[in-house]
Tab-separated table of C-alpha atoms in Angstrom:
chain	number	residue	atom	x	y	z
A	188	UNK	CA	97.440	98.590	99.552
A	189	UNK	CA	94.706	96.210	98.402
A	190	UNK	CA	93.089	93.045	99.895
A	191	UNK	CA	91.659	90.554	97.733
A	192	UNK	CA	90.551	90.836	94.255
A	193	UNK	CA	86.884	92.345	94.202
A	194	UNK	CA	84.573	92.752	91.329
A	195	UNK	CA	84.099	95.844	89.741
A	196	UNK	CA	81.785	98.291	92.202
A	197	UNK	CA	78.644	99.761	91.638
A	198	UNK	CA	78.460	103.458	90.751
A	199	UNK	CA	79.257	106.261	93.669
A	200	UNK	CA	76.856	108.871	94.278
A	201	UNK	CA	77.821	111.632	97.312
A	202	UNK	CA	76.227	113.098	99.857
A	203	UNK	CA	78.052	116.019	101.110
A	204	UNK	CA	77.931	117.700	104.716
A	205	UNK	CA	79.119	120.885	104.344
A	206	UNK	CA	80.716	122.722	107.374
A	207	UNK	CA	82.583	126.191	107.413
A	208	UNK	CA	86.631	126.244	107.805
A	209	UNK	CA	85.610	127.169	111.715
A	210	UNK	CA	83.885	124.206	111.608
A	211	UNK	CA	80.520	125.544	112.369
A	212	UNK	CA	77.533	123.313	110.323
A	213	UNK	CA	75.945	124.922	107.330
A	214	UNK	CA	73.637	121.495	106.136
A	215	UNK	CA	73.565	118.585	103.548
A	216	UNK	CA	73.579	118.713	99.800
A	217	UNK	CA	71.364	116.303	97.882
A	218	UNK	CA	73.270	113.220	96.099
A	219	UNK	CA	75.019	113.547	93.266
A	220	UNK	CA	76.652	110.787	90.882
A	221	UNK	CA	80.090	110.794	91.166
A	222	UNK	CA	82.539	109.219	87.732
A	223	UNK	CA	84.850	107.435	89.886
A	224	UNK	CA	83.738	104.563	92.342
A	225	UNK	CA	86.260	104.854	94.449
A	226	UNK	CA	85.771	106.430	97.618
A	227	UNK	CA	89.044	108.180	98.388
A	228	UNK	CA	89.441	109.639	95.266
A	229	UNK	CA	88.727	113.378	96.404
A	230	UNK	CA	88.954	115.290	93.056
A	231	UNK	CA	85.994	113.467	90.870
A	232	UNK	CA	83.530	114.977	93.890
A	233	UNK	CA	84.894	117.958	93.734
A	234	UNK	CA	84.589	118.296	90.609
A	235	UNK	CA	80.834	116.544	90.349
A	236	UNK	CA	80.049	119.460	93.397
A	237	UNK	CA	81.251	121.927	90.823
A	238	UNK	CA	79.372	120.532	88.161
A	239	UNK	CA	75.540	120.470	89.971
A	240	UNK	CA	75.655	123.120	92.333
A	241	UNK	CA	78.494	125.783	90.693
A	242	UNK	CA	80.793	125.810	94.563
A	243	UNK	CA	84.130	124.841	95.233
A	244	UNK	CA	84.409	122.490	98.464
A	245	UNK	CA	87.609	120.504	100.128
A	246	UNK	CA	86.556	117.064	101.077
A	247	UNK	CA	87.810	116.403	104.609
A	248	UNK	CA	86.318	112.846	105.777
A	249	UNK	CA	84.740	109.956	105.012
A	250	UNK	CA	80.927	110.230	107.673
A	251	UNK	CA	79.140	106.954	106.657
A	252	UNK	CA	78.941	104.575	103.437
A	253	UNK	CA	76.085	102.433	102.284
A	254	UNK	CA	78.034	99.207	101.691
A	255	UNK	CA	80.336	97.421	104.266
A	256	UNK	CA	82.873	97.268	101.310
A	257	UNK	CA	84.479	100.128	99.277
A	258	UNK	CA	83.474	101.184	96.716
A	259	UNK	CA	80.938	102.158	95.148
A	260	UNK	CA	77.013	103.112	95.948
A	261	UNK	CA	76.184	105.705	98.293
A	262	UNK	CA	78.270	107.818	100.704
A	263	UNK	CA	78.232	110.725	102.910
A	264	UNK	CA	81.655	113.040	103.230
A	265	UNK	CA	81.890	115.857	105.081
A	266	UNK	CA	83.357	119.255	102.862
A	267	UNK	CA	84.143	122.393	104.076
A	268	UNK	CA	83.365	125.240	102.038
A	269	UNK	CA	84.182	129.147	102.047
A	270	UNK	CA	81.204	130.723	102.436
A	271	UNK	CA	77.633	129.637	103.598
A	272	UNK	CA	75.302	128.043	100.688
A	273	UNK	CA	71.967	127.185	100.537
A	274	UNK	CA	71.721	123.278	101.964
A	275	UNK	CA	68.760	121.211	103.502
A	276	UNK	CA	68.670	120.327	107.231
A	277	UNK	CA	70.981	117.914	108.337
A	278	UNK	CA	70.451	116.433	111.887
A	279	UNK	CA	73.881	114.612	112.534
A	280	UNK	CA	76.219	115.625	114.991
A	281	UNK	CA	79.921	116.306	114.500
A	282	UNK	CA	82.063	114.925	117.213
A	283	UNK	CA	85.650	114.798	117.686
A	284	UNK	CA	87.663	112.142	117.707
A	285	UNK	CA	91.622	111.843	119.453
A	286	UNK	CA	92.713	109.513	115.911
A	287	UNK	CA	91.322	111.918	113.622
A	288	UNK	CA	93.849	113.464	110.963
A	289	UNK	CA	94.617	117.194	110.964
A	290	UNK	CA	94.121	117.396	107.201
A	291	UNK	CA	90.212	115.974	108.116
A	292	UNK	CA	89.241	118.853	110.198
A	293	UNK	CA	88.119	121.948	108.883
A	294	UNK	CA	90.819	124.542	108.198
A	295	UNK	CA	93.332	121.650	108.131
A	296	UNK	CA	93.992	121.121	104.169
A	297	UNK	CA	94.224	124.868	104.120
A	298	UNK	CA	96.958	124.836	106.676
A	299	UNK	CA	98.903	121.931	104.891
A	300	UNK	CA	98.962	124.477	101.513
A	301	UNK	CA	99.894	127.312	103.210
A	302	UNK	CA	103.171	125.476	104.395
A	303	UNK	CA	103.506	124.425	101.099
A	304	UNK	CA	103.551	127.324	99.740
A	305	UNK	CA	106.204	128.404	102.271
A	306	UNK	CA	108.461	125.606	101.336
A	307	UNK	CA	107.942	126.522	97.600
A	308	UNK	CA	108.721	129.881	98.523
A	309	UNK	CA	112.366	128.348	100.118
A	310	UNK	CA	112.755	127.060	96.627
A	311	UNK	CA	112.220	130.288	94.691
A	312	UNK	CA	108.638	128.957	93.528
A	313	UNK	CA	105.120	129.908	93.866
A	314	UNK	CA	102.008	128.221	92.887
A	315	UNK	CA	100.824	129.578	89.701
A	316	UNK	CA	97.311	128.332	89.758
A	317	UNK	CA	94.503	126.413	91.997
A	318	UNK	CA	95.731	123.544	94.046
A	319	UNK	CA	94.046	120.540	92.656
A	320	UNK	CA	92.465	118.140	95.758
A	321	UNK	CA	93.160	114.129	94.336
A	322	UNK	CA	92.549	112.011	97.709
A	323	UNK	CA	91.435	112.624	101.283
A	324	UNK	CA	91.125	109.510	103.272
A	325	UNK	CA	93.077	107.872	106.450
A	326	UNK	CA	95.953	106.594	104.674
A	327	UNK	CA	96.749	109.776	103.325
A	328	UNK	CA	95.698	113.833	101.893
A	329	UNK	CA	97.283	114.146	98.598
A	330	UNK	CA	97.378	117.840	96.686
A	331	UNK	CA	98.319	118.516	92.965
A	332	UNK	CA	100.045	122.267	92.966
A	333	UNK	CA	100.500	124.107	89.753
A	334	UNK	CA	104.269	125.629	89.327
A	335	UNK	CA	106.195	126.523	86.620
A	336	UNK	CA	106.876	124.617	84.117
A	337	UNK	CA	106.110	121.430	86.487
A	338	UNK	CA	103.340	120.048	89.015
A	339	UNK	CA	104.478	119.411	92.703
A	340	UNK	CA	102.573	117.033	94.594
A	341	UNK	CA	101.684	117.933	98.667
A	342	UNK	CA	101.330	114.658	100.104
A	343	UNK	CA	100.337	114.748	104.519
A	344	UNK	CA	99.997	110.784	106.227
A	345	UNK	CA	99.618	109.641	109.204
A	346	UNK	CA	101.812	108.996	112.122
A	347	UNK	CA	102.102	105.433	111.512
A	348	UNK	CA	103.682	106.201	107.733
A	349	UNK	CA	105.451	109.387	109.182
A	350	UNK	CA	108.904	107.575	108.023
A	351	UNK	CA	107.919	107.871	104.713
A	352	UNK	CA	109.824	111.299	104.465
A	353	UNK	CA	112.548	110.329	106.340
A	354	UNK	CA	112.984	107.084	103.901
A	355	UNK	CA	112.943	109.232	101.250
A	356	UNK	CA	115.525	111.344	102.278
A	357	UNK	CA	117.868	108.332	103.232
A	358	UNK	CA	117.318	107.560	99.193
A	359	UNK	CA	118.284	110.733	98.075
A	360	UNK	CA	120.136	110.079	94.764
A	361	UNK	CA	118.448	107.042	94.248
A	362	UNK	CA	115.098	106.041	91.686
A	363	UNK	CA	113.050	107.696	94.023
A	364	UNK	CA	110.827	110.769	93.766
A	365	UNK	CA	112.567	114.460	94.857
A	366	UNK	CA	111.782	115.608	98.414
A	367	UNK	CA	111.199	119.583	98.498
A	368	UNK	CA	110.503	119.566	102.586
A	369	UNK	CA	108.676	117.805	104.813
A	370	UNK	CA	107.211	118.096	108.155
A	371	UNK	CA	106.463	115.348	110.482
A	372	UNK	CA	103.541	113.750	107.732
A	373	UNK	CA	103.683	116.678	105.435
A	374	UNK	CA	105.598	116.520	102.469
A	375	UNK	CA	106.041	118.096	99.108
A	376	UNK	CA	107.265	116.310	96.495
A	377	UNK	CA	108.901	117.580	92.994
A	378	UNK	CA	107.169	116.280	90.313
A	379	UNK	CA	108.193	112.625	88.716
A	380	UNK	CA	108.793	112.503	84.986
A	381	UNK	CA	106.861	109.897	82.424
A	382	UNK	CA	103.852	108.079	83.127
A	383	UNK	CA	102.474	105.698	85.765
A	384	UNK	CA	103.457	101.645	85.055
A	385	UNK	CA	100.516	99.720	85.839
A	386	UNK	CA	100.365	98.208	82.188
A	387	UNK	CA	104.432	97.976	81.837
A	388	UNK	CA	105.540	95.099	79.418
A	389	UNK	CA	107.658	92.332	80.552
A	390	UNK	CA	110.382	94.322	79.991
A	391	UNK	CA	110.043	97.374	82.121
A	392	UNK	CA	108.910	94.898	84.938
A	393	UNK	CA	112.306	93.022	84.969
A	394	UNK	CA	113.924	96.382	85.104
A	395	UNK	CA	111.956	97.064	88.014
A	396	UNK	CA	112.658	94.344	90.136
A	397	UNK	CA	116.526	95.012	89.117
A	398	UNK	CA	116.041	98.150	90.773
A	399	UNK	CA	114.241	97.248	93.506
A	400	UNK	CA	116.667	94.523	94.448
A	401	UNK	CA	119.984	96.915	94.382
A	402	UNK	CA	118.591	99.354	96.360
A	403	UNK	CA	117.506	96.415	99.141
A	404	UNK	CA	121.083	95.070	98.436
A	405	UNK	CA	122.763	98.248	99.764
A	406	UNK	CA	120.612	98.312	102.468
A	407	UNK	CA	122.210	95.341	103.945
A	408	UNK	CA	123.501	95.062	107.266
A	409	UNK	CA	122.324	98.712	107.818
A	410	UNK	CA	118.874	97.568	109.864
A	411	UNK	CA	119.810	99.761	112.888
A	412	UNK	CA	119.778	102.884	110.715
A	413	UNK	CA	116.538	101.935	109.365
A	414	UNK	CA	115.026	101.398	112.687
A	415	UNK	CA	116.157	104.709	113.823
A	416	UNK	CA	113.953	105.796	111.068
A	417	UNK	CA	111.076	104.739	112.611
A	418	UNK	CA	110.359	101.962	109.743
A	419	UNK	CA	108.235	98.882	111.236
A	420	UNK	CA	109.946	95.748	112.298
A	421	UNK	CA	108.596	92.785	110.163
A	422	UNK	CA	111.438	90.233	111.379
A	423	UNK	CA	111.164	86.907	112.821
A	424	UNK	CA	109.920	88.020	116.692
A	425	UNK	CA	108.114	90.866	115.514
A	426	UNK	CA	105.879	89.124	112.842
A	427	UNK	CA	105.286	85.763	114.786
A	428	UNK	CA	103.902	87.798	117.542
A	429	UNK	CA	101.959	90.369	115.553
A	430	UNK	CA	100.643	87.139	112.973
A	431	UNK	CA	99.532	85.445	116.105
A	432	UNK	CA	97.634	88.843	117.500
A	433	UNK	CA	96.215	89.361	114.602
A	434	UNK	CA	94.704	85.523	114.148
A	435	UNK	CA	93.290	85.455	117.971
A	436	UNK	CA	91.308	88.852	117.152
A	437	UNK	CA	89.782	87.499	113.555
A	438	UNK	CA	89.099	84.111	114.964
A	439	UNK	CA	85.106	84.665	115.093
A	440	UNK	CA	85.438	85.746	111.523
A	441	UNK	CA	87.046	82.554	110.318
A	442	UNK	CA	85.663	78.789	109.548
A	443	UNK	CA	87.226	76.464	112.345
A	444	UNK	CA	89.101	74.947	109.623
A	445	UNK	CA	90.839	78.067	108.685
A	446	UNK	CA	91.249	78.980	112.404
A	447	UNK	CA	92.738	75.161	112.866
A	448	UNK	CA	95.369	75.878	110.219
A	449	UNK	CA	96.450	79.217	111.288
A	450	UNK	CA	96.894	78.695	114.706
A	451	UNK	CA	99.014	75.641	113.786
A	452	UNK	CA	101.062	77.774	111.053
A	453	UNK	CA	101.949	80.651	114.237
A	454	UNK	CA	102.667	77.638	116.476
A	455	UNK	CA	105.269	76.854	113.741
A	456	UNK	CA	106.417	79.952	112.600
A	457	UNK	CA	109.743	80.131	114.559
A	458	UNK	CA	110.908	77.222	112.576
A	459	UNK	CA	110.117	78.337	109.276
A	460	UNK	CA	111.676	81.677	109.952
A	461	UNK	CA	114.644	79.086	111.059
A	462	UNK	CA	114.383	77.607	107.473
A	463	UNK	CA	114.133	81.180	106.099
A	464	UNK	CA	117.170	82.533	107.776
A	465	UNK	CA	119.048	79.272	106.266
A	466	UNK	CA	118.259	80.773	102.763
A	467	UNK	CA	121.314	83.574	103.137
A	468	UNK	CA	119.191	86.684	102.361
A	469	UNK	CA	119.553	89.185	105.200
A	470	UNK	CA	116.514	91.450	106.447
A	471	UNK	CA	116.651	95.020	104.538
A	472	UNK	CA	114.768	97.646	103.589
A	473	UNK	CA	110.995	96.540	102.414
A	474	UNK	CA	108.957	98.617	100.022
A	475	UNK	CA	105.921	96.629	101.302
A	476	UNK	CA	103.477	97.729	98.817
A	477	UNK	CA	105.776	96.788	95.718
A	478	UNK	CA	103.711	96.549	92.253
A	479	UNK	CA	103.996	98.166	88.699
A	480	UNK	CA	101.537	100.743	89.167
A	481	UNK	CA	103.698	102.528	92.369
A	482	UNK	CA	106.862	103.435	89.561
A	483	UNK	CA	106.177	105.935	87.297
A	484	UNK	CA	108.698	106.400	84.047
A	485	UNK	CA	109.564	107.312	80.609
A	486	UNK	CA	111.591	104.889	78.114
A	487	UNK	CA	114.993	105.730	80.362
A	488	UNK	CA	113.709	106.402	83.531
A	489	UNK	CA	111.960	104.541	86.843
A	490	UNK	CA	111.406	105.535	89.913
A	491	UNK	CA	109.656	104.020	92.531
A	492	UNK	CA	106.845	105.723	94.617
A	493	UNK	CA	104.755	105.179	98.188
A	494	UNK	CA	107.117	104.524	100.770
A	495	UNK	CA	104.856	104.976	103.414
A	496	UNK	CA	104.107	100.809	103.568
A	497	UNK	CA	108.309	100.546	103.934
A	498	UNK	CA	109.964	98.153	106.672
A	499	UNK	CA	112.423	96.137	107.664
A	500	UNK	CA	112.258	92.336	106.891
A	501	UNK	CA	112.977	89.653	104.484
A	502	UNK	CA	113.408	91.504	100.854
A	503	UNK	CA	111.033	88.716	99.190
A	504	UNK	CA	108.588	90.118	101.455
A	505	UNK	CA	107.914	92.093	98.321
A	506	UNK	CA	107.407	89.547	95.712
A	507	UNK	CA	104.021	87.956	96.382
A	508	UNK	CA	102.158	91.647	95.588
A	509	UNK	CA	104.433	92.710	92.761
A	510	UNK	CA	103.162	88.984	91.021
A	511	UNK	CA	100.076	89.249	92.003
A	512	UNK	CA	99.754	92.443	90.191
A	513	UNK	CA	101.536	90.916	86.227
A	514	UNK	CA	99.991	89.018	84.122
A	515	UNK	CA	100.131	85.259	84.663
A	516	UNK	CA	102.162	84.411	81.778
A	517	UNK	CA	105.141	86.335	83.116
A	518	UNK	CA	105.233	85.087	86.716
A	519	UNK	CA	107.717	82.596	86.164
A	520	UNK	CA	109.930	85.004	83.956
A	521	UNK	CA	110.196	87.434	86.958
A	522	UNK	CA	110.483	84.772	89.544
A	523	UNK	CA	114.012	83.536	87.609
A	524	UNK	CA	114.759	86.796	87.097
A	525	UNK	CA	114.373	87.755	90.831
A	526	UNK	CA	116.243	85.127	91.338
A	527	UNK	CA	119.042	85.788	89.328
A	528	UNK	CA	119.162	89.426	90.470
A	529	UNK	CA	119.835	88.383	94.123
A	530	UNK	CA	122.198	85.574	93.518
A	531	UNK	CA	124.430	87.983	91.567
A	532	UNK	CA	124.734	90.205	94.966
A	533	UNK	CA	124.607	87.347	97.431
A	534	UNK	CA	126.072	83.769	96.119
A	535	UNK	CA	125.380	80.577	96.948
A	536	UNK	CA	121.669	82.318	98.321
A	537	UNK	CA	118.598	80.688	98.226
A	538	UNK	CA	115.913	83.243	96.744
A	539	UNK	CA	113.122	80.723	95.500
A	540	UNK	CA	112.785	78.616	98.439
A	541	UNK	CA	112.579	81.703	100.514
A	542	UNK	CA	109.740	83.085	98.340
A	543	UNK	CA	108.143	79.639	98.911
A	544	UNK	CA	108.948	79.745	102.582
A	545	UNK	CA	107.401	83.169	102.828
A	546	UNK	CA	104.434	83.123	100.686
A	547	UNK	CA	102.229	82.467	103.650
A	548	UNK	CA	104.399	84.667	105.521
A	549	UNK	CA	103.660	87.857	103.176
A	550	UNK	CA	99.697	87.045	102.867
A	551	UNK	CA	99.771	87.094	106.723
A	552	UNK	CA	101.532	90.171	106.964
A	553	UNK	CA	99.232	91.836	105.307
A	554	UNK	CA	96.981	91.364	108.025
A	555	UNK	CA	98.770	92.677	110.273
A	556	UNK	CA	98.904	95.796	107.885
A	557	UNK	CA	95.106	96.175	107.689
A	558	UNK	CA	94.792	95.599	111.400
A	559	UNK	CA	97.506	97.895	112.342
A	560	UNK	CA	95.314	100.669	110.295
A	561	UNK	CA	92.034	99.815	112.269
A	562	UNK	CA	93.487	100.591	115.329
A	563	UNK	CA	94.741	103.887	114.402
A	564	UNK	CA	91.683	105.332	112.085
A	565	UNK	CA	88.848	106.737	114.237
A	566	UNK	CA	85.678	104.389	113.272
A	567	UNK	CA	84.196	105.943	110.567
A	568	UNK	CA	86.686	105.269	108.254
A	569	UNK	CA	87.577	102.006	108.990
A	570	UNK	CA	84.927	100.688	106.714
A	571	UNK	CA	87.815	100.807	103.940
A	572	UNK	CA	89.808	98.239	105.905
A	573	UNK	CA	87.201	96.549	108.227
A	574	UNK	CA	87.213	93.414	106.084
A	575	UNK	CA	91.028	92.914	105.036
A	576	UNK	CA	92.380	91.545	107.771
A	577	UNK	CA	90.320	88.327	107.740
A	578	UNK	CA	90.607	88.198	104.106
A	579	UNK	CA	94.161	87.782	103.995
A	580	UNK	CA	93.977	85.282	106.996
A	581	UNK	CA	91.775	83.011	104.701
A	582	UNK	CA	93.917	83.647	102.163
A	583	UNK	CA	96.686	82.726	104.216
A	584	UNK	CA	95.026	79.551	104.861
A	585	UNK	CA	94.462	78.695	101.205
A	586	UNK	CA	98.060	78.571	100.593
A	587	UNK	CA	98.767	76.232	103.919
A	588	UNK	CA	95.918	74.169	101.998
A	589	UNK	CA	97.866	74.405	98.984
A	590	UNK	CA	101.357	73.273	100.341
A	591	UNK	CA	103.260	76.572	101.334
């Protein structure tokens, strides 16, 4: 998920901790430029480790970063290593925290490969090569694994996108990827065919949202099975309360003027969700983090990834990300387009008013995304999200500005 558009960051350098898989403190390595600004991405430290000091380490956690906003400049992780190397003195403590991930403690990536492995095993495979480490952070520990003839992908998340498995599974058959096992977070996926869509013509995008809208079309009238899947409940109730939680706690954050218009859209929100309701699309299944770059395809084939953001709630929930992702001169394509697609399964609906109806709705929601992740990420990681949930708030109040 992203918050606003940022300008391109600075250059990463690491600083690395490096602790045994028992956990026990070995010292710090120097800095060392990293290709990749991005903090979670796991694999270009790895492989910059590799490069300057000739060892192999897993990166487990994100200890302390430079800037108050990823990404970019200087960061300390913490690694675990096999054996002890030579390191300089490092006089931070380690303590434990009860929202820490298993996959961010020592000896926990191992365990999440060696049940991999099993589950290959189930499936008459076995990894022929290293495991390849791509992200560690606290949305999510994701693993390439060399098979034959194909790459499987070990993907572990937190409780609070534990459904993702189980939404997966309810899709089975569907444009989604192929679920091998999964465990509570864990999961091992078979690997998707083609290439990832961030650049897709105009095209490939109106295939997508074709897609996207038949499988939220069969999901209709189906919300209790959904809920019994542990998906959150972006409704009506649910969202006016969590949109008004989530504006009381950023209120010292905002200008009164944004605070004015915020508090006045949640004292309203019952009656647009009134006006919304009146627009004949039922709640469904929500992707919620809907753009080009989570399918991946060839010329025949899409399939859409990262169901972990998934809910239930108003399907044009998804619309204001998947735009804001295109390039401006095919908004209004797709918007007639979406259109089209869910008059065709629901006549005599009103899709474009309820994208206009929700467009404050969605930026809002996101909010209550970001904040949802701060209170479930021990501290030092919430420096990727710190920021986001006042940034959609004031962009939430630019569109009241604007008429929405």
């Amino acid at each position: 998920m992203d918050g606003e558009k940022q300008s391109e960051p600075p250059p990463r350098v690491a600083r690395l901790v490096l602790v045994t898989p028992e956990g026990a403190v070995i010292g710090r390595l120097a800095l060392v430029p990293v290709d990749l600004p991005w903090w979670q991405d796991a694999q270009s430290v790895v492989l910059a480790v590799r490069e300057y000091y000739g060892i192999d380490v897993t990166i487990l956690r994100l200890l302390e970063a430079v800037r108050d906003r990823p990404h970019g400049g200087e960061v300390t992780y913490l690694a675990e290593v096999a054996q002890p190397v030579p390191t300089e003195v490092w006089a931070g403590r380690l303590e434990p925290h009860p929202l820490r991930q298993s996959y961010a403690e020592p000896g926990g990536p191992a365990a999440d490969l060696a049940w991999a492995t099993r589950i290959l095993a189930e499936h008459g495979l076995a990894p022929n090569g290293m495991p390849v480490q791509i992200r560690s952070w606290n949305l999510s520990s994701i693993w390439r694994i060399p098979v034959a003839r194909q790459t499987v992908w070990l993907k572990v998340v937190p409780p609070f996108f534990a459904h993702e498995p189980r939404v997966i599974t309810a899709l089975a058959g569907r444009p989604v990827p192929e679920l091998l096992g999964h465990d509570g977070g864990r999961m091992l996926l078979a690997e998707v065919a083609g290439e990832d869509m961030y650049e897709a013509p105009l095209p490939r995008l109106l295939e997508m949202v074709t897609l996207l809208v038949e499988l939220q079309s069969s999901w209709i009238g189906r919300a209790d099975q959904l809920h019994s899947m542990g998906l959150p409940d972006w409704g009506g109730p649910a969202l006016i309360a969590a949109i008004g939680d989530v504006t009381e706690r950023a209120s010292e954050e905002l200008t009164r003027n944004e605070l004015t218009l915020l508090q006045r859209f949640v004292s309203g929100l019952a009656n647009r969700f009134a006006a919304l309701e009146s627009c004949g699309l039922p709640d469904t299944l929500v992707h919620g983090d809907l753009h080009p770059g989570n399918f991946r395809g060839t010329e025949r084939t899409l399939t859409l990834l990262d169901w972990g953001d998934s809910g239930i709630g108003h399907p044009m929930l998804d619309q204001p990300a998947f735009l804001d992702r295109v390039a401006s001169e095919y908004v209004e394509t797709i918007k007639e387009h979406w259109a089209r697609a869910w008059l065709a399964w629901l006549p005599g609906c009103e899709p474009a008013r309820a994208a206009g109806l929700l467009a404050p709705i969605a930026a809002a929601r996101q909010a209550v995304i970001y904040r949802r992740f701060l209170d479930n990420i021990e501290p030092s990681e919430q420096v990727y999200h710190r920021r986001d949930p006042a940034d959609w708030l004031r962009r939430t109040a630019a569109l009241l500005r604007a008429g929405s």
